[in-house]
C-alpha positions as a printed NumPy array, in Angstrom:
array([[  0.   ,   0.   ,   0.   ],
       [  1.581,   3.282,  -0.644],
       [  1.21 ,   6.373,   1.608],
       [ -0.948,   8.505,  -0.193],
       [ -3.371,   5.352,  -0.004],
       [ -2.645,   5.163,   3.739],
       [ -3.333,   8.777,   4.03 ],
       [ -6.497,   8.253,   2.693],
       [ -7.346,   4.814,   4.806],
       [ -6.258,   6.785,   7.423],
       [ -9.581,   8.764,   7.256],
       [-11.241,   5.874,   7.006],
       [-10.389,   4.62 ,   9.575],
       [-12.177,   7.366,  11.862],
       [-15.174,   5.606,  11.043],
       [-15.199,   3.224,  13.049],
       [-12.774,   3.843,  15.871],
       [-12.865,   3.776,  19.522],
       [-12.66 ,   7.109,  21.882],
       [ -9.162,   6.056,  22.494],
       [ -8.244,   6.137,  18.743],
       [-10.408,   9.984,  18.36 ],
       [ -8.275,  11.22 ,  20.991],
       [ -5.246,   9.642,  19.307],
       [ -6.78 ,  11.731,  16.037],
       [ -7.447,  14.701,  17.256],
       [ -3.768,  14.727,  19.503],
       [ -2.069,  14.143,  15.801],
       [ -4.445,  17.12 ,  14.135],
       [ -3.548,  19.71 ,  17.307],
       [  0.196,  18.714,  16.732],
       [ -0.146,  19.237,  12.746],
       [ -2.175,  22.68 ,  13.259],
       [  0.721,  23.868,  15.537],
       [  3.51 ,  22.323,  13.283],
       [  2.13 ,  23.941,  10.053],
       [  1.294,  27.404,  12.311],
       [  5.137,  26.99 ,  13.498],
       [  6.384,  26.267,   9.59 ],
       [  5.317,  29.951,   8.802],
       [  7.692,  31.171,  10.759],
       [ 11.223,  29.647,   8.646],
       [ 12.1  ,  26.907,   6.601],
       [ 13.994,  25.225,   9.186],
       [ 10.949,  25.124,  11.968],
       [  8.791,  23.833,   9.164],
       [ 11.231,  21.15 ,   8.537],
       [ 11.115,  20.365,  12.402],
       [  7.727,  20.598,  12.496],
       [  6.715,  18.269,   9.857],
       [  9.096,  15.442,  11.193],
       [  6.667,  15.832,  14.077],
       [  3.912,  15.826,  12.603],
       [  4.379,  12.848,  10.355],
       [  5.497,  10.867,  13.291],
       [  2.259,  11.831,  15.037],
       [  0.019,  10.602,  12.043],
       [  2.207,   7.447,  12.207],
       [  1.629,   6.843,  15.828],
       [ -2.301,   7.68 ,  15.343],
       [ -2.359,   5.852,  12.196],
       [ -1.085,   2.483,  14.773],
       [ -3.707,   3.642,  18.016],
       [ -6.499,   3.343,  14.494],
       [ -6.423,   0.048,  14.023],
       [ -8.485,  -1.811,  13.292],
       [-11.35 ,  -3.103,  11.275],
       [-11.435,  -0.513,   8.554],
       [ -9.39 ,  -0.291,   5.159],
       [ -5.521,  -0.249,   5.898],
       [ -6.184,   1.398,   9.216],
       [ -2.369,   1.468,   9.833],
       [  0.152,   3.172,   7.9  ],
       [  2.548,  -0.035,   8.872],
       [  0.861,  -2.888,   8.023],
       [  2.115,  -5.292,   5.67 ],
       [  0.989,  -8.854,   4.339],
       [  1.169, -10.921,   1.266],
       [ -1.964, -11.206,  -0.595],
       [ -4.825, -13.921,  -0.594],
       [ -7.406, -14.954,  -2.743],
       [-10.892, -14.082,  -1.64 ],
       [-12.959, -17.125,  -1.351],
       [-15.494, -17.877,  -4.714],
       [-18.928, -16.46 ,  -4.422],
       [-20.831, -20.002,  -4.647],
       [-18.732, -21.638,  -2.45 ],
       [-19.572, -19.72 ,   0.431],
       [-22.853, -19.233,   2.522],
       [-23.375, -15.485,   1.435],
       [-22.054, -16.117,  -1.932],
       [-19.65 , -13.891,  -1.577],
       [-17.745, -13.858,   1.4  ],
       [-15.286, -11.196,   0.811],
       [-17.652,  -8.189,   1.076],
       [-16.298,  -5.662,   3.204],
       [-15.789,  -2.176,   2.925],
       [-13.755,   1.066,   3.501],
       [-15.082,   4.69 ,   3.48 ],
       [-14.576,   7.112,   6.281],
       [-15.06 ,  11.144,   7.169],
       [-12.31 ,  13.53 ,   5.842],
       [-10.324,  14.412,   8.884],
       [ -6.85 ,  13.739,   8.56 ],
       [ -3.415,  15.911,   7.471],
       [ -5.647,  18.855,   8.385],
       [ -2.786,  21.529,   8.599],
       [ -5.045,  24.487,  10.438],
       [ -5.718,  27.441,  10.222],
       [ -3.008,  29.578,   8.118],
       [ -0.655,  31.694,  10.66 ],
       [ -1.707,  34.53 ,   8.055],
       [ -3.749,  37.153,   9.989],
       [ -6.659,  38.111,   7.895],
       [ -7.372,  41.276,   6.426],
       [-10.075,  42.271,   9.129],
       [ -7.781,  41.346,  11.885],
       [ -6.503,  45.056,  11.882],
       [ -2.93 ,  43.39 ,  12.102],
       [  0.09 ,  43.748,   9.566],
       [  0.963,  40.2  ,   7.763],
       [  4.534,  38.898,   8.644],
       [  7.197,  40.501,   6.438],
       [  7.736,  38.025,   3.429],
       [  4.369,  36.398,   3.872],
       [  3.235,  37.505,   0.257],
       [  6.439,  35.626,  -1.121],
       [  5.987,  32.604,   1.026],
       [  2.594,  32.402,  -0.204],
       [  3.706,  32.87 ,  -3.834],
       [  6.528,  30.089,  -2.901],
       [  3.839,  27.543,  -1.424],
       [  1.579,  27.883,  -5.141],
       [  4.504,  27.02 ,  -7.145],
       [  5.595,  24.254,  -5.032],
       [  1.948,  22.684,  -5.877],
       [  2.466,  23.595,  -9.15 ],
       [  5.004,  22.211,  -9.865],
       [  3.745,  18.999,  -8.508],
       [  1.128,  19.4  , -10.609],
       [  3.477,  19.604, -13.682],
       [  4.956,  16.122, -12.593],
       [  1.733,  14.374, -12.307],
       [  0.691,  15.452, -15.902],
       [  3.798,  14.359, -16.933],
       [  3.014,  10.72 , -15.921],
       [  2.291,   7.867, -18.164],
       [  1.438,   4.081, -17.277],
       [  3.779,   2.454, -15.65 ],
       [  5.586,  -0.222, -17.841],
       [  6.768,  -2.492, -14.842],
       [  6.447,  -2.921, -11.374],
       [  9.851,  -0.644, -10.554],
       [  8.639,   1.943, -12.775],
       [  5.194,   1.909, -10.863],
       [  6.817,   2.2  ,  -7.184],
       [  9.074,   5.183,  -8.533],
       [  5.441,   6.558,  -9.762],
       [  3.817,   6.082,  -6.448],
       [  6.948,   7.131,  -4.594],
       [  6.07 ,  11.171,  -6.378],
       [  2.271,  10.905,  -5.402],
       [  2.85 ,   9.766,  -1.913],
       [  5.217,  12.535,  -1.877],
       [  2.55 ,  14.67 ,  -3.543],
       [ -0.256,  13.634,  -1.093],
       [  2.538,  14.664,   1.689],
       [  3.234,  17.857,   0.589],
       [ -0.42 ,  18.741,  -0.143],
       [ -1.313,  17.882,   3.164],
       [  1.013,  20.022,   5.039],
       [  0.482,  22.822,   3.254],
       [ -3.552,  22.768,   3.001],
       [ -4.484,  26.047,   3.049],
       [ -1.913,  27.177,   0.374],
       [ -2.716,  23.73 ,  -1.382],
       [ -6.644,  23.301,  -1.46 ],
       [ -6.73 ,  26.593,  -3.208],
       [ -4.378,  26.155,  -6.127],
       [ -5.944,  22.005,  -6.289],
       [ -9.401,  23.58 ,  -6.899],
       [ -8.735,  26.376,  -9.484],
       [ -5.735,  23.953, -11.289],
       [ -9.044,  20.387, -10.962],
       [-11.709,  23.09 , -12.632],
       [ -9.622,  24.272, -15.754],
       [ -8.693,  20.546, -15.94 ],
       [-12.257,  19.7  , -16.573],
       [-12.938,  22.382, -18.762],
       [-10.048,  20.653, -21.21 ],
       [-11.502,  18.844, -23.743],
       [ -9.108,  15.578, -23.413],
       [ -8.992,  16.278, -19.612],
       [ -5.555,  14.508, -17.926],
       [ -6.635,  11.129, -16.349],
       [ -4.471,  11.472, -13.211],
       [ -5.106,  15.002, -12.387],
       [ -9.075,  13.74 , -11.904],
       [ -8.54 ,  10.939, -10.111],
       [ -5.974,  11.872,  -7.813],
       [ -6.873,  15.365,  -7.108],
       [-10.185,  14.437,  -7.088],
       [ -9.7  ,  12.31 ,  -4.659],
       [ -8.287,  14.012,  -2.597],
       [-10.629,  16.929,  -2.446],
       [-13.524,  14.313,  -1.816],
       [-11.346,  12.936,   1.061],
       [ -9.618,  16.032,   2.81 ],
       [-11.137,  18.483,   1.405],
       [-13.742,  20.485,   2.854],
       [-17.77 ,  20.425,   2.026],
       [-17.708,  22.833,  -0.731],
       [-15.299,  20.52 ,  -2.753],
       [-17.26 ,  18.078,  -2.97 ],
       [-19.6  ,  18.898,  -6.185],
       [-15.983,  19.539,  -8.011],
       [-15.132,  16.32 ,  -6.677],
       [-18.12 ,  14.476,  -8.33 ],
       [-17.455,  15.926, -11.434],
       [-13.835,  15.13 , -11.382],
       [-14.67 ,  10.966, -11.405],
       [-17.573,  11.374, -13.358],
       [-15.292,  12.799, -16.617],
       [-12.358,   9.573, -15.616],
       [-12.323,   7.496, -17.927],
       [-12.069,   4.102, -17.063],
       [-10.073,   2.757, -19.634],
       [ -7.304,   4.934, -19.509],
       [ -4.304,   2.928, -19.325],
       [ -3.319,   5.747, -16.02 ],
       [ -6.658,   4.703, -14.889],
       [ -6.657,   0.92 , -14.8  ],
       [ -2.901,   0.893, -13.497],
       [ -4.71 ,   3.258, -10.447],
       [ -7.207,   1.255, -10.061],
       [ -7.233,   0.608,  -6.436],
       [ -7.221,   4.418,  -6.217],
       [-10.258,   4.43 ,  -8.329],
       [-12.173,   2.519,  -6.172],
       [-11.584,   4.459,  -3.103],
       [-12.683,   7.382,  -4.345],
       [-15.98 ,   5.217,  -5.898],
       [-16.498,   3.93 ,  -2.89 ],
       [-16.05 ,   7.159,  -0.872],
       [-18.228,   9.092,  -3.164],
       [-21.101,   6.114,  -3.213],
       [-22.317,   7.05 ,  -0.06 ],
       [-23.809,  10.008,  -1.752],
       [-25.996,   7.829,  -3.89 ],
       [-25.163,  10.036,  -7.777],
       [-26.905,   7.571,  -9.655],
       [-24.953,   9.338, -12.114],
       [-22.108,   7.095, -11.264],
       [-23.438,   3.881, -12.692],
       [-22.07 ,   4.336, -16.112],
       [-18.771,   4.792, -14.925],
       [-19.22 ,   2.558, -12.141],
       [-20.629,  -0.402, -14.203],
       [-17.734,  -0.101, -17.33 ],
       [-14.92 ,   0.343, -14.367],
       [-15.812,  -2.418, -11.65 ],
       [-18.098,  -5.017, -13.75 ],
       [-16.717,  -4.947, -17.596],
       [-13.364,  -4.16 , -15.703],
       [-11.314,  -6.151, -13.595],
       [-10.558,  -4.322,  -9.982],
       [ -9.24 ,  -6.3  ,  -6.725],
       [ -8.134,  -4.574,  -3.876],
       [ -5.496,  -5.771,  -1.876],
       [ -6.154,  -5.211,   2.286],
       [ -2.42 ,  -5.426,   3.958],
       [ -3.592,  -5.591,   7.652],
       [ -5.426,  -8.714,   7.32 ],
       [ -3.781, -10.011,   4.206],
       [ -6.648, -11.1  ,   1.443],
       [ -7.594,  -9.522,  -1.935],
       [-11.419,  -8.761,  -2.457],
       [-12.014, -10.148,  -5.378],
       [-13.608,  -8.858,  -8.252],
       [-17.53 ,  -9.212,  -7.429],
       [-16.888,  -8.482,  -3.826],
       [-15.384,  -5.093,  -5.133],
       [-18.3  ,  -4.013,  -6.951],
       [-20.799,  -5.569,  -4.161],
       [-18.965,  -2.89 ,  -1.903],
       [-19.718,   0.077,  -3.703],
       [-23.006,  -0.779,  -5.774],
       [-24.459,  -1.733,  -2.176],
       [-24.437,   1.473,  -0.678],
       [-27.151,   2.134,  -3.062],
       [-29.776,  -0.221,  -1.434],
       [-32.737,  -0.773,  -3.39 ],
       [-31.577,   1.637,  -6.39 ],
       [-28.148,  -0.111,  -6.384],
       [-30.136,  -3.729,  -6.523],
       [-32.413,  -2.441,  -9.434],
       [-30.12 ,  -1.111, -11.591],
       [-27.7  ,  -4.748, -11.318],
       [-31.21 ,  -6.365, -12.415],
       [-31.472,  -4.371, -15.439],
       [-27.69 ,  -6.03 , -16.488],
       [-28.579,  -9.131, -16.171],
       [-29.301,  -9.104, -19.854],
       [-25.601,  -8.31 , -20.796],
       [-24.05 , -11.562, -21.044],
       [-20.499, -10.759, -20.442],
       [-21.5  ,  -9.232, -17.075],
       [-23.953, -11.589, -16.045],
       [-22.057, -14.103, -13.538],
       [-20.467, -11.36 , -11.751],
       [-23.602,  -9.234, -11.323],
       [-25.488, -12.647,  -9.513],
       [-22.451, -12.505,  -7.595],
       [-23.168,  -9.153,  -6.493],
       [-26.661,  -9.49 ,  -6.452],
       [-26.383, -12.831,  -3.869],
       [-24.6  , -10.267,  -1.316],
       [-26.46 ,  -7.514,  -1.623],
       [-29.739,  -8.554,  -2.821],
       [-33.733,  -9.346,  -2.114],
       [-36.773, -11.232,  -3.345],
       [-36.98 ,  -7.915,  -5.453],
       [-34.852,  -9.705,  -7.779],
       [-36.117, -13.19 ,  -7.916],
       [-38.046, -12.868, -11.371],
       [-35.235, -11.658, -13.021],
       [-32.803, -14.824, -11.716],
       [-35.562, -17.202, -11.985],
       [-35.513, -16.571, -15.929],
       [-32.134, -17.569, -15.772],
       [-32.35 , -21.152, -14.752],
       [-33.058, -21.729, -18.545],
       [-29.609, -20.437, -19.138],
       [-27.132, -23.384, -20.878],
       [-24.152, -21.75 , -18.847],
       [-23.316, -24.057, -15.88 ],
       [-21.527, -21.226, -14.187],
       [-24.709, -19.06 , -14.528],
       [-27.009, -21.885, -13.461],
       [-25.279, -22.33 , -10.576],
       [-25.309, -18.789,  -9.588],
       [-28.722, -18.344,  -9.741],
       [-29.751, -20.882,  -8.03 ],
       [-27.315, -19.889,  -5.387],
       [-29.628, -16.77 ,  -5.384],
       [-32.641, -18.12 ,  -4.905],
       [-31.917, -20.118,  -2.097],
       [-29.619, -17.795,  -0.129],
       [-31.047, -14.369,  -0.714],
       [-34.537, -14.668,  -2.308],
       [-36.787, -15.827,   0.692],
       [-40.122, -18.049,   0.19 ],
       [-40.18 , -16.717,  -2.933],
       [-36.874, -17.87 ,  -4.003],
       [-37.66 , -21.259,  -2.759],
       [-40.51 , -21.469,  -4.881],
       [-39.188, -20.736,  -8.131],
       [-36.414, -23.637,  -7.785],
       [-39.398, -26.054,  -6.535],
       [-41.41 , -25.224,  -9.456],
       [-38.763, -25.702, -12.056],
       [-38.774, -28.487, -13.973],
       [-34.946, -29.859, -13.986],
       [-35.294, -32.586, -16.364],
       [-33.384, -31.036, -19.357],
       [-30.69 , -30.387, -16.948],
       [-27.05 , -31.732, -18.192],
       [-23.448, -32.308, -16.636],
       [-22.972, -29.558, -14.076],
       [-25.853, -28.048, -13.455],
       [-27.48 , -31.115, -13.311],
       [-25.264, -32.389, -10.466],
       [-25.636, -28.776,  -8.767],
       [-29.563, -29.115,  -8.373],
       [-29.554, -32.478,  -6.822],
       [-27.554, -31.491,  -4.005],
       [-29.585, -28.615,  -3.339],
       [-33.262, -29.8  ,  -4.349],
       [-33.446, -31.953,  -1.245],
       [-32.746, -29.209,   1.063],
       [-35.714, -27.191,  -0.315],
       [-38.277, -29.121,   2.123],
       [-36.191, -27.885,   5.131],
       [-36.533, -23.785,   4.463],
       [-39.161, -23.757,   6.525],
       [-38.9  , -20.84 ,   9.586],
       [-39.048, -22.899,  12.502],
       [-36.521, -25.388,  11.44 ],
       [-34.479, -22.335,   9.917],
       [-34.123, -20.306,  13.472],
       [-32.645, -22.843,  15.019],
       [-32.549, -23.002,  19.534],
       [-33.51 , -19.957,  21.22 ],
       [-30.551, -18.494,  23.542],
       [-30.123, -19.853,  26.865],
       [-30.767, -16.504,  28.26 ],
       [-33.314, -14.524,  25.985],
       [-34.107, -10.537,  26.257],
       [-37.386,  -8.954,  25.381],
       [-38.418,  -7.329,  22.619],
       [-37.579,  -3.888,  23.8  ],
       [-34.184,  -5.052,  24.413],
       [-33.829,  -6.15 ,  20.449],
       [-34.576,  -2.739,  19.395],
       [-32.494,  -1.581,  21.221],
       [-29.074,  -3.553,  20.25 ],
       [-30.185,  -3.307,  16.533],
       [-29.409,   0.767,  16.894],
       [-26.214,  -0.135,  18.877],
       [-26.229,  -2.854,  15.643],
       [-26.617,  -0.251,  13.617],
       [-24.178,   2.965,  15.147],
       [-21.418,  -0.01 ,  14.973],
       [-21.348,  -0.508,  11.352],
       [-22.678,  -3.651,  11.787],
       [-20.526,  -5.328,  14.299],
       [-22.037,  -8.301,  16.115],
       [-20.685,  -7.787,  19.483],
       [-24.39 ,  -8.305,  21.924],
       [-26.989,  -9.91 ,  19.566],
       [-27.514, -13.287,  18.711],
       [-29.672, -14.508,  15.748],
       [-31.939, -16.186,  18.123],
       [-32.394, -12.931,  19.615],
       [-33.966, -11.246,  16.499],
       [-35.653, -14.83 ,  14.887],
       [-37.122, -15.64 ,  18.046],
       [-38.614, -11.34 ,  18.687],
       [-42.083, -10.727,  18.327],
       [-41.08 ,  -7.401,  17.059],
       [-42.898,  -6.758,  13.533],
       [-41.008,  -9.026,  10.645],
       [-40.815,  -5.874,   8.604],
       [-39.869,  -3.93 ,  11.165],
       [-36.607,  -6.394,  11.652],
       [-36.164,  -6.551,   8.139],
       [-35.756,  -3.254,   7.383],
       [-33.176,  -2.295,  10.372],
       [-31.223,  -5.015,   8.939],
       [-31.053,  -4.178,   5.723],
       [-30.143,  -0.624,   6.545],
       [-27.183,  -2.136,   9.174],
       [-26.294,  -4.241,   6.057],
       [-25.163,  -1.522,   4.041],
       [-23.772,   0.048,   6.906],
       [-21.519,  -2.897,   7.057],
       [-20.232,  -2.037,   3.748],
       [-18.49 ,   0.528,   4.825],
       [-15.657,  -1.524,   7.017],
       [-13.237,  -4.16 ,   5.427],
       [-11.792,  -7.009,   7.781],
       [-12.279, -10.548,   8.232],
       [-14.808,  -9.342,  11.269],
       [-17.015,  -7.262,   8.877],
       [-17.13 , -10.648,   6.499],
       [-18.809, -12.544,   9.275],
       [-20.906,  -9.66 ,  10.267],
       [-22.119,  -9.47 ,   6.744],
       [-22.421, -13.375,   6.458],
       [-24.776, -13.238,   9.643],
       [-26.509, -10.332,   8.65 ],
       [-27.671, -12.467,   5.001],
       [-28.159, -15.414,   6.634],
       [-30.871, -13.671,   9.625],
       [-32.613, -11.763,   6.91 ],
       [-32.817, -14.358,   4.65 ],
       [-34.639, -16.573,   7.247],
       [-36.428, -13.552,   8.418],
       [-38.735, -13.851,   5.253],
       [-39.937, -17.074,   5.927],
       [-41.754, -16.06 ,   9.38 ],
       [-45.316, -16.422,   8.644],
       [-46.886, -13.306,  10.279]])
C-alpha cells in the first residue's frame, strides 16, 4: 500500500474507531495545526515541524487500528485470494468495505492574519505564499507528466512522487486546497482532460477536502475514464474514491461505475489482514451502498451476457426477493456457471419466494454440471421452513424492547455483532418488517468496514434476513 493510499485509509479509519483512537486523532491534528502554524515562521521550523507531525500521524495511524481499510500506515501482508462467491454461505464472502469522514493531514488554520484582523501580515508572507503555489504547481506539472507504468519498478518510482505529492499537499492545506481547486476546474474544462489530475486530485478533495469541494469532486470521477491505461494501473485508487463518493448515492455514477468495476477487472489488496477482495466483492462494496436503487439497476444487467455471472455474484450479497423474477428466468440459461449462480440466489437471498421458483422448475433437461448442482440442493428445499431455519432460542433470551435496542447499537457499529444473537432477532415478536428493514439498513452500513470481522458480520446479517422472510406473520 503506498502512503498517499494510507493517508487516505487513514480517514477511514475514523469511522469506526474507539474514543481512544479519536483522541489519538485529534492529539495528531492539534500537533499538525501547531507544526504547520510553526512552519510559517522559517524553513527550518517547518522542517522540524513536519518530522513531528508525520510521526504523530504514524503513531495515530497504529492507536487506528483496526477493522477498517488499511487502518495502519505499517501494516504489511502478502496477498490472498478471496474465497469464490458459490462456495460460500453469502455467496460472496469477501464483502467488506472502507469509506470514512475527511479528517486527517488537516494543517489548520493559516498563521496569516486576515485582512479584518486590523494586524500587519509577517514581512515576506506575500512571497511565502507565492513560494507555497509554485511548489503545488510544480507537482502538478509532474503528475501530468506521468504515463502508465511499464513495470512494477517503474510503478513504485510513480507512487513514490504521489505519496510525496499527497505529503506535501497535506502540510500545506491552506496554500494547497486553493491552487488544487482552481488547477481540478480548468482541468475539466479541457476537452481531453488529464486522467491522473481527476482521479488523484479528485480524490483528494472528496477525502480532505472540505464540504464545498465536494460537487468539483463528483465531477472530477464522473469525466475519468475508465479505460485509460493511467486509470486501470490506479485502479485501487479508483475505487476508493468510488467507494467514498457512493455514499452520496449520484446515480450518475453507474455508467462509470458499471464499465470500471463489472466490464473491468478491480481487486483490492487489504495489507492488515492479508486477502484480496475479489472482483464481485469489489463491486458488491460500492453498488451496495445504493440499497434498493443499487439492486435495481444490477437487475437491469442481467441481460448483458459478459457481465452476467459477476452481477449474480453481487446481487447474492447484496440482494432481495426484489430480484427473484429476473434470476428465476435464468435457470433456462445453458451456462453451468450461470445456473449455478442463480440458483445460489434463490436459495440464499430470495426468501419463500426464491424457494418457490427452484421447486417449481422443472430440472429434467438439466445436463453435466448443473445437473449435479440441483440435486444437491433440491433436497434441502423441504427444510426452508422458519421454525426449522431459526434454530434453539438463547439460553438466556431478552425482550423485545431489548432487540430494538441492540439493533441501533447494531446499527451505530457498522454492523458489528458484538451483543446480539440470531436467536435474539428470529425468536422477537417485534414486527417481521420492522426487523427486516433495520437489517437491511445495518447491512449496508456494514459495507463501509473491510476485515475478516465485517465478512462474518455481513455473512450473519444475510443469513438472519434471509430466514427472516420465511416467518409467517
Amino acid at each position: 500500500m503506498t502512503e498517499r493510499h494510507q493517508i487516505a485509509a487513514l480517514a477511514a479509519a475514523l469511522i469506526v474507531t474507539s474514543t481512544a483512537t479519536a483522541t489519538a486523532t485529534a492529539t495528531a491534528t492539534t500537533t499538525t495545526t501547531t507544526a504547520t502554524a510553526t512552519a510559517t515562521a522559517t524553513a527550518a521550523a517547518a522542517a522540524a515541524a513536519t518530522a513531528t507531525a508525520t510521526a504523530t500521524a504514524t503513531a495515530a495511524a497504529t492507536a487506528a487500528a483496526g477493522p477498517s481499510l488499511a487502518a495502519t500506515a505499517t501494516s504489511t501482508a502478502g496477498p490472498s485470494s478471496a474465497a469464490s462467491p458459490s462456495a460460500n454461505a453469502s455467496g460472496a464472502a469477501d464483502i467488506v468495505a472502507a469509506s470514512g469522514v475527511p479528517a486527517i493531514a488537516a494543517a489548520g488554520a493559516s498563521s496569516l492574519p486576515s485582512a479584518a484582523s486590523g494586524e500587519a501580515a509577517p514581512a515576506g508572507a506575500g512571497q511565502a505564499a507565492a513560494s507555497g503555489e509554485a511548489d503545488v504547481l510544480a507537482r502538478l506539472t509532474q503528475m501530468r507528466a506521468m504515463q502508465a507504468p511499464a513495470n512494477a519498478v517503474a510503478a513504485r518510482e510513480q507512487n513514490h512522487t504521489l505519496d510525496n505529492a499527497w505529503r506535501f499537499f497535506g502540510d500545506n492545506k491552506p496554500t494547497a486546497l486553493h491552487v488544487l481547486r482552481r488547477e481540478l476546474a480548468a482541468e475539466l474544462r479541457k476537452p481531453q482532460p488529464n486522467q491522473l489530475i481527476l482521479l488523484d486530485i479528485g480524490f483528494f478533495l472528496a477525502r480532505l477536502g472540505e464540504p464545498g469541494d465536494k460537487a468539483l469532486s463528483m465531477q472530477a470521477l464522473r469525466t475519468i475514464d475508465a479505460d485509460a491505461p493511467l486509470i486501470k494501473a490506479s485502479s485501487e485508487q479508483l475505487f476508493r474514491f468510488a467507494h467514498l463518493t457512493a455514499a452520496d448515492h449520484d446515480e450518475r455514477l453507474f455508467p462509470l461505475l458499471d464499465k470500471a468495476f463489472l466490464h473491468g477487472k478491480v481487486t483490492v489488496f487489504v495489507p492488515q489482514h492479508g486477502f484480496t477482495v475479489d472482483e464481485a466483492t469489489t463491486a458488491a462494496l460500492i453498488y451496495g451502498q445504493y440499497g434498493a436503487k443499487g439492486e435495481a439497476h444490477l437487475r437491469g444487467l442481467l441481460g448483458d451476457s459478459t457481465i452476467r455471472n459477476k452481477v449474480l455474484e453481487v446481487l447474492i450479497a447484496i440482494g432481495s426477493p426484489d430480484s427473484v423474477p429476473a434470476v428465476a428466468a435464468l435457470l433456462q440459461s445453458e451456462d453451468p456457471d450461470t445456473f449455478v449462480r442463480a440458483v445460489t440466489f434463490l436459495a440464499r437471498t430470495g426468501g419463500p419466494q426464491g424457494r418457490d421458483a427452484l421447486t417449481a422448475f422443472d430440472a429434467k433437461a438439466l445436463q453435466g454440471k448443473s445437473r449435479e448442482y440441483f440435486a444437491q440442493v433440491s433436497p434441502r428445499l423441504k427444510g426452508l421452513v422458519f421454525e426449522s431455519m431459526r434454530g434453539e432460542r438463547s439460553e438466556q433470551p431478552i425482550s423485545d424492547e431489548e432487540v430494538r435496542r441492540r439493533l441501533e447499537s447494531l446499527y451505530e457499529r457498522y454492523g458489528e455483532h458484538e451483543d446480539l444473537q440470531a436467536s435474539d432477532i428470529l425468536y422477537s415478536t417485534l414486527p417481521k418488517q420492522f426487523l427486516i428493514d433495520q437489517l437491511t439498513r445495518i447491512r449496508e452500513r456494514t459495507l463501509l468496514r473491510v476485515s475478516d470481522e465485517a465478512l462474518a458480520d455481513l455473512e450473519m446479517t444475510n443469513t438472519v434476513l434471509n430466514t427472516l422472510r420465511y416467518r409467517p406473520d
